[in-house]
Coordinates of C-alpha atoms in Angstrom, one line a residue:
M35 CA 116.2 140.0 87.1
S36 CA 115.3 141.7 90.4
R37 CA 114.9 140.0 93.7
R38 CA 111.3 141.1 93.7
M39 CA 110.7 139.3 90.4
V40 CA 112.4 136.1 91.7
L41 CA 110.1 136.2 94.8
I42 CA 107.0 136.6 92.7
L43 CA 108.0 133.7 90.5
A44 CA 108.9 131.6 93.5
V45 CA 105.4 132.2 95.0
T46 CA 103.9 131.3 91.6
C47 CA 105.7 128.0 91.7
A48 CA 104.5 127.4 95.3
V49 CA 100.9 128.0 94.4
A50 CA 100.9 126.0 91.2
V51 CA 102.6 123.0 92.8
G52 CA 100.4 123.3 95.9
N53 CA 97.3 122.9 93.8
V54 CA 98.4 119.3 93.0
Y55 CA 99.1 118.3 96.6
F56 CA 96.4 119.9 98.9
P57 CA 93.6 117.5 97.7
Q58 CA 95.6 114.7 99.2
A59 CA 94.9 116.1 102.7
I60 CA 91.1 116.5 102.3
G61 CA 90.1 113.1 100.8
P62 CA 88.2 111.9 103.9
L63 CA 86.4 115.3 104.2
I64 CA 85.3 115.0 100.5
A65 CA 84.1 111.5 101.2
A66 CA 82.0 112.7 104.2
G67 CA 80.8 115.8 102.5
L68 CA 79.6 114.2 99.2
H69 CA 78.5 110.9 100.9
V70 CA 80.8 108.6 99.0
S71 CA 83.4 106.0 100.1
P72 CA 87.0 107.1 100.9
D73 CA 88.2 105.0 97.9
S74 CA 85.9 106.8 95.6
A75 CA 87.0 110.2 96.9
A76 CA 90.6 109.2 96.3
A77 CA 89.8 109.4 92.6
V78 CA 90.0 113.2 92.9
V79 CA 93.7 113.0 93.8
T80 CA 94.3 110.6 91.0
A81 CA 92.5 112.8 88.5
T82 CA 94.4 115.9 89.5
Q83 CA 97.8 114.1 89.2
A84 CA 96.8 112.6 85.8
G85 CA 95.8 116.1 84.6
Y86 CA 99.1 117.5 85.8
T87 CA 101.0 114.8 83.8
A88 CA 98.9 115.6 80.7
G89 CA 99.6 119.3 81.2
M90 CA 103.4 118.7 81.2
V91 CA 103.1 116.9 77.9
L92 CA 100.5 119.0 76.1
L93 CA 100.9 122.5 77.5
V94 CA 104.5 123.0 78.7
P95 CA 106.0 122.8 75.2
L96 CA 103.9 125.9 74.3
G97 CA 106.3 127.9 76.4
D98 CA 108.6 128.0 73.3
R99 CA 105.7 128.9 71.0
L100 CA 103.9 131.6 73.0
P101 CA 105.1 134.6 75.1
H102 CA 105.7 133.4 78.6
R103 CA 103.7 136.2 80.2
S104 CA 100.6 135.5 78.2
L105 CA 100.9 131.8 78.7
L106 CA 101.4 132.1 82.5
V107 CA 98.5 134.5 83.0
A108 CA 96.2 132.3 80.9
L109 CA 97.2 129.1 82.8
L110 CA 96.7 130.7 86.2
A111 CA 93.4 132.2 85.2
L112 CA 92.1 128.9 83.9
S113 CA 93.5 127.1 87.0
G114 CA 91.6 129.6 89.2
L115 CA 88.4 129.0 87.3
A116 CA 88.9 125.2 87.5
L117 CA 89.5 125.5 91.3
L118 CA 86.4 127.6 91.6
A119 CA 84.4 124.9 89.7
A120 CA 85.8 122.2 92.0
G121 CA 84.9 124.2 95.1
C122 CA 81.3 124.4 93.9
A123 CA 81.0 120.9 92.5
P124 CA 77.6 119.4 93.5
A125 CA 78.7 115.7 93.2
L126 CA 81.8 113.5 92.9
P127 CA 81.8 113.2 89.0
A128 CA 81.8 117.0 88.6
L129 CA 84.6 117.3 91.2
I130 CA 86.7 114.7 89.4
A131 CA 86.2 116.5 86.1
A132 CA 87.2 119.9 87.7
G133 CA 90.2 118.2 89.5
T134 CA 91.4 117.0 86.1
L135 CA 91.2 120.5 84.7
V136 CA 93.0 121.9 87.8
G137 CA 95.9 119.5 87.2
L138 CA 96.0 120.2 83.5
T139 CA 96.3 124.0 83.9
T140 CA 98.4 124.2 87.1
V141 CA 101.7 123.5 85.3
G142 CA 102.8 127.1 85.7
A143 CA 105.9 126.1 87.7
Q144 CA 107.2 124.3 84.6
I145 CA 106.8 127.5 82.5
V146 CA 108.4 129.7 85.2
G147 CA 111.8 127.8 85.0
P148 CA 112.5 128.4 81.3
L149 CA 111.2 132.0 81.7
A150 CA 113.6 132.7 84.6
A151 CA 116.5 131.0 82.8
G152 CA 116.1 133.5 79.9
L153 CA 115.7 136.5 82.1
V154 CA 118.7 136.0 84.4
A155 CA 122.4 136.3 83.7
A156 CA 124.1 132.9 83.1
D157 CA 126.3 133.3 86.2
R158 CA 123.2 133.7 88.4
R159 CA 121.0 131.0 86.8
G160 CA 121.7 128.3 89.4
A161 CA 120.9 130.5 92.4
V162 CA 117.6 131.6 90.8
I163 CA 116.6 128.1 89.9
G164 CA 117.4 127.0 93.4
T165 CA 115.2 129.8 94.8
L166 CA 112.3 128.7 92.5
L167 CA 112.8 125.1 93.5
S168 CA 112.5 126.2 97.1
G169 CA 109.2 127.8 96.3
S170 CA 108.0 124.5 94.7
T171 CA 109.2 122.5 97.7
G172 CA 107.4 124.9 100.1
G173 CA 104.2 124.6 98.1
M174 CA 104.4 120.9 98.1
L175 CA 105.0 120.6 101.8
L176 CA 102.7 123.4 103.1
A177 CA 99.8 122.6 100.7
R178 CA 98.9 119.5 102.7
T179 CA 98.9 121.4 106.0
F180 CA 97.0 124.3 104.4
G181 CA 94.4 121.9 102.9
G182 CA 93.9 119.8 106.0
T183 CA 93.7 122.6 108.5
L184 CA 91.4 124.8 106.4
G185 CA 89.3 121.8 105.4
E186 CA 88.8 120.7 109.0
W187 CA 87.8 124.3 110.0
L188 CA 85.5 125.3 107.1
G189 CA 84.9 122.2 105.1
W190 CA 86.4 120.5 102.0
R191 CA 85.3 123.3 99.7
A192 CA 87.2 126.0 101.4
P193 CA 90.7 125.0 100.3
Y194 CA 89.6 124.9 96.6
L195 CA 87.9 128.4 96.9
V196 CA 90.9 130.0 98.7
A197 CA 93.3 128.4 96.1
A198 CA 91.1 129.8 93.3
V199 CA 91.4 133.3 94.7
L200 CA 95.2 133.0 95.1
A201 CA 95.5 131.8 91.5
L202 CA 93.4 134.6 90.1
I203 CA 95.3 137.2 92.2
L204 CA 98.6 135.8 90.9
A205 CA 97.4 135.9 87.3
T206 CA 96.6 139.7 87.8
V207 CA 100.0 140.4 89.4
L208 CA 102.0 138.5 86.7
A209 CA 100.1 140.3 83.9
F210 CA 101.8 143.5 85.1
A211 CA 105.0 142.2 86.7
V212 CA 106.5 139.8 84.2
P213 CA 108.3 141.5 81.3
A214 CA 107.3 140.7 77.7
T215 CA 109.5 138.1 76.1
P216 CA 109.3 137.0 72.4
P217 CA 108.6 133.3 71.7
S218 CA 111.7 131.3 70.8
S219 CA 110.0 129.1 68.2
R220 CA 107.4 129.4 65.4
R221 CA 107.0 125.7 64.9
P222 CA 103.5 124.3 64.7
Y223 CA 101.9 122.8 67.8
R224 CA 102.1 119.2 66.5
A225 CA 105.9 119.6 65.9
L226 CA 106.3 121.0 69.5
L227 CA 104.6 117.9 70.9
A228 CA 107.0 115.5 69.1
E229 CA 110.1 117.6 69.9
P230 CA 110.8 116.4 73.5
L231 CA 111.4 112.8 72.2
R232 CA 113.6 114.1 69.4
L233 CA 115.6 116.1 71.9
L234 CA 116.1 113.0 74.0
R235 CA 117.5 111.2 71.0
T236 CA 119.8 114.0 69.9
E237 CA 121.0 115.6 73.1
P238 CA 123.3 113.4 75.2
E239 CA 123.5 115.9 78.0
L240 CA 119.7 115.9 78.3
R241 CA 119.7 112.1 78.5
R242 CA 122.4 112.2 81.1
S243 CA 120.5 114.7 83.3
C244 CA 117.3 112.8 82.9
F245 CA 119.0 109.6 84.0
Y246 CA 120.5 111.3 87.1
Q247 CA 117.2 112.7 88.1
A248 CA 115.1 109.6 87.3
T249 CA 117.3 107.3 89.4
V250 CA 117.6 109.7 92.4
F251 CA 113.9 110.6 92.3
A252 CA 113.0 106.9 92.1
G253 CA 114.9 106.4 95.4
F254 CA 113.2 109.4 96.9
S255 CA 109.8 108.2 95.9
A256 CA 110.5 104.7 97.2
V257 CA 111.4 106.0 100.6
W258 CA 108.3 108.3 101.0
T259 CA 106.0 105.7 99.7
C260 CA 107.1 103.1 102.2
L261 CA 107.8 105.4 105.1
A262 CA 104.1 105.5 106.0
L263 CA 104.0 101.7 106.0
L264 CA 107.0 101.6 108.4
L265 CA 105.5 104.1 110.8
A266 CA 102.2 102.3 110.9
G267 CA 103.8 99.0 111.4
P268 CA 104.8 97.2 114.6
A269 CA 108.1 99.0 115.0
Y270 CA 106.3 102.3 115.6
G271 CA 102.5 102.0 115.6
L272 CA 102.0 105.6 114.6
D273 CA 99.3 107.1 112.3
A274 CA 99.6 109.0 109.0
R275 CA 100.3 112.3 110.8
A276 CA 103.7 111.1 111.8
A277 CA 104.8 110.9 108.1
G278 CA 103.4 114.4 107.7
M279 CA 105.6 115.7 110.5
L280 CA 108.7 114.0 109.0
A281 CA 107.8 115.7 105.7
L282 CA 107.9 119.1 107.4
V283 CA 111.4 118.3 108.6
G284 CA 112.3 118.3 104.9
A285 CA 111.3 121.9 104.7
A286 CA 114.9 122.7 105.7
S287 CA 116.0 121.7 102.2
M288 CA 114.4 124.9 101.0
V289 CA 117.3 126.8 102.5
C290 CA 119.9 124.5 100.9
T291 CA 118.7 124.7 97.3
P292 CA 119.7 128.3 96.7
L293 CA 123.1 127.5 98.2
A294 CA 123.4 124.6 95.8
G295 CA 122.5 126.9 92.9
R296 CA 125.3 129.3 93.9
L297 CA 127.8 126.4 93.9
V298 CA 126.5 125.4 90.4
D299 CA 127.0 128.9 89.2
R300 CA 130.6 128.9 90.5
Y301 CA 131.8 125.4 89.6
G302 CA 129.3 124.1 87.0
P303 CA 126.8 121.2 87.3
D304 CA 129.2 118.3 87.1
P305 CA 131.2 118.9 90.4
V306 CA 127.9 119.3 92.2
N307 CA 126.1 116.2 90.8
P308 CA 128.4 113.5 92.3
V309 CA 128.2 115.2 95.7
C310 CA 124.4 115.0 95.6
M311 CA 124.6 111.3 94.5
L312 CA 126.9 110.5 97.5
G313 CA 124.4 112.6 99.5
V314 CA 121.8 110.0 98.6
L315 CA 124.0 107.0 99.5
V316 CA 124.8 108.3 103.0
P317 CA 121.1 108.8 104.1
A318 CA 120.3 105.4 102.7
A319 CA 122.5 103.9 105.4
I320 CA 121.1 106.3 108.0
L321 CA 117.5 105.5 107.1
A322 CA 118.2 101.8 107.4
L323 CA 118.9 102.4 111.1
G324 CA 115.3 103.6 111.4
A325 CA 114.1 100.0 111.2
R326 CA 114.9 99.6 114.9
G327 CA 111.9 101.7 116.0
G328 CA 111.5 103.8 119.1
T329 CA 112.8 107.3 119.6
P330 CA 116.3 106.6 118.3
G331 CA 114.8 105.2 115.1
L332 CA 112.6 108.3 114.6
L333 CA 115.7 110.5 114.9
F334 CA 117.5 108.4 112.3
L335 CA 114.5 108.7 110.0
A336 CA 114.3 112.5 110.5
L337 CA 118.0 112.9 109.8
G338 CA 117.9 110.5 106.8
T339 CA 114.9 112.1 105.1
L340 CA 116.3 115.6 105.6
L341 CA 119.6 114.6 103.9
L342 CA 117.8 112.7 101.2
D343 CA 115.5 115.7 100.4
T344 CA 118.5 118.1 100.4
A345 CA 120.5 115.9 98.1
M346 CA 117.7 115.2 95.7
Q347 CA 116.7 118.9 95.4
S348 CA 120.3 120.1 95.0
G349 CA 120.8 117.6 92.3
T350 CA 117.7 118.9 90.6
V351 CA 119.2 122.4 90.5
A352 CA 122.4 121.1 88.9
N353 CA 120.5 119.1 86.3
Q354 CA 118.2 121.9 85.3
V355 CA 121.0 124.3 84.9
R356 CA 122.7 121.9 82.5
V357 CA 119.5 121.2 80.6
Y358 CA 118.5 124.9 80.2
A359 CA 122.0 125.7 78.8
L360 CA 121.6 123.2 75.9
R361 CA 119.2 125.1 73.6
V362 CA 118.1 128.6 74.4
D363 CA 115.3 128.3 71.8
A364 CA 113.8 125.0 73.2
R365 CA 113.9 125.4 77.0
S366 CA 110.3 124.5 77.5
R367 CA 110.6 121.4 75.3
L368 CA 113.8 120.4 77.1
N369 CA 112.0 120.9 80.4
T370 CA 109.1 118.7 79.2
A371 CA 111.5 115.9 78.4
Y372 CA 113.4 116.3 81.7
M373 CA 110.4 116.5 84.0
T374 CA 108.6 113.6 82.2
C375 CA 111.6 111.3 82.7
A376 CA 111.8 112.5 86.4
Y377 CA 108.2 111.6 87.1
L378 CA 108.5 108.3 85.3
G379 CA 111.4 107.5 87.5
G380 CA 109.4 108.5 90.6
S381 CA 106.5 106.3 89.6
A382 CA 108.9 103.4 89.0
G383 CA 110.5 104.0 92.4
S384 CA 107.2 103.9 94.2
W385 CA 106.2 100.7 92.4
L386 CA 109.6 99.0 93.1
G387 CA 109.6 100.3 96.7
T388 CA 106.2 98.7 97.6
R389 CA 107.2 95.4 96.1
I390 CA 110.6 95.3 97.9
W391 CA 108.9 96.3 101.1
S392 CA 106.6 93.3 100.9
R393 CA 109.6 90.9 100.5
A394 CA 112.5 92.5 102.3
G395 CA 111.0 95.2 104.5
W396 CA 112.4 98.7 105.2
R397 CA 116.1 97.7 105.0
G398 CA 115.4 96.3 101.5
V399 CA 113.9 99.7 100.5
C400 CA 117.1 101.4 101.7
V401 CA 119.3 99.0 99.7
L402 CA 117.2 99.9 96.6
V403 CA 117.9 103.6 97.3
A404 CA 121.6 103.0 97.6
L405 CA 121.6 100.9 94.4
L406 CA 119.8 103.7 92.4
A407 CA 122.2 106.3 93.7
A408 CA 125.2 104.0 92.8
L409 CA 123.8 103.7 89.2
A410 CA 123.7 107.5 88.8
L411 CA 127.2 107.8 90.2
V412 CA 128.6 105.1 87.9
R413 CA 126.9 106.9 84.9
H414 CA 128.6 110.1 86.0
L415 CA 132.0 108.4 86.2
L416 CA 131.5 106.9 82.7
A417 CA 130.7 110.3 81.3
L418 CA 134.0 111.7 82.7
Y419 CA 135.8 108.6 81.3
T420 CA 134.2 109.0 77.9
C421 CA 135.3 112.7 77.8
G422 CA 138.8 111.6 78.7
E423 CA 139.4 114.6 80.8
S424 CA 139.1 115.7 84.4
P425 CA 136.3 118.0 85.6
A426 CA 138.9 120.8 85.9
R427 CA 139.8 120.5 82.3
S428 CA 136.2 120.1 81.3
R429 CA 135.3 123.4 82.9
A430 CA 137.7 125.0 80.5
A431 CA 135.9 123.6 77.4
S432 CA 134.7 126.1 75.0
T433 CA 131.0 126.8 74.1
D434 CA 129.4 129.2 71.7
G435 CA 127.5 132.3 72.7
L436 CA 124.2 130.5 73.1
G437 CA 125.5 127.9 75.5
H438 CA 125.9 125.2 72.9
H439 CA 129.0 123.0 72.9
P440 CA 130.5 122.4 69.5
G441 CA 129.5 118.8 69.6
A442 CA 125.9 119.4 70.9
G443 CA 123.5 116.9 69.4
G444 CA 126.2 114.3 68.7
S445 CA 127.7 111.5 70.6
D446 CA 128.5 111.5 74.3
R447 CA 132.2 112.0 73.4
A448 CA 131.4 114.8 71.0
S449 CA 129.2 116.7 73.5
C450 CA 131.8 116.2 76.3
D451 CA 129.9 118.1 78.9
A452 CA 129.9 121.7 78.1
S453 CA 127.6 121.9 81.1
V454 CA 130.5 121.6 83.5
T455 CA 131.8 125.0 82.3
P456 CA 130.6 127.5 84.9
P457 CA 128.6 130.2 83.1
R458 CA 130.8 132.9 84.7
R459 CA 133.9 131.5 83.0
R460 CA 132.1 130.8 79.7
N461 CA 131.1 134.4 79.3
G462 CA 134.5 135.7 80.1
A463 CA 133.3 137.3 83.3
R464 CA 135.4 137.6 86.4

């Protein structure tokens, strides 16, 4: 796959993910423009996120049933039309309905990953997935700035209308740029919907990757949920813009994820995962120092959030490379199971974080992050112990030509981590 194609797909990820996040920045503008309360306007964000979750469950599995190009073009075109409807909504109920459709159809980033995994050579898969994740991260971070700035300048409708134009342009570009790929499954739609749960039952490596991501993402969500409370509290007395500035510091993690992907390509996912877990433990201690307040505290918070973002995103690359190697005919369904578990972990982390904040403050939240990372690390060590071999020996384990391990679908011992085998070595390449 050419660099040009990787760039186009990364931009697609950025636009798709950004559509979920830019409404967060224009809630007050929507409230003023439609003459409703801020609490009522916040329902637009909730509806968009609910639609996105439904899209992951209902539409992403279709990536195994339909040609990727056709599905991506259709989703982007529908997303563009939904954004156009939101930008022209005359009242809040219509905007909420359109926002739900925006979330439902803007799951293109979850289709791009399996598409790219099938188009790229196995020994470059990590680097490409890292680049795509950089696009998603950039979309998430920049969307709020884009929405807020454009909304303040031209009104709340402008971000929706500009996003609609971007989505429709991308749909046109992808219709010509993405190569045709045959669907990997002919199973009926109802069977596709049930398949992610079955894969979770039968694929130990999928369960392991889901556990890693759910625990680490839970800690990540707990930090970012409670960070605004810390900055607005007596230790700092800052407004919400301070949290936004710290989020922009995390943009540096966009540079690190392609590097993490290259390390995964060279050494396999398993050597990278524990480094990322330790990379969450360390910033948990640094972030705890941010409770002291003042300029030193802000510096600790900036460094801690940067390290946390980098560790979480790099771990995501390793986990996705492992997941995509399990079943070449079910990558979209595998991705549905993986991303659903990740988002459930993030939701649980936000819920736990706010409750620990009310009882133990910021340092309690940091202890939660450390405990979650420790759980993931213990699970990783247990996996190596169950295999009864070192990572170096595991990397020499054999797989078949489709990336399956001889024990795939069996017990944890039977599946003993084919994923730690670097694709370069598995294919006999030098």
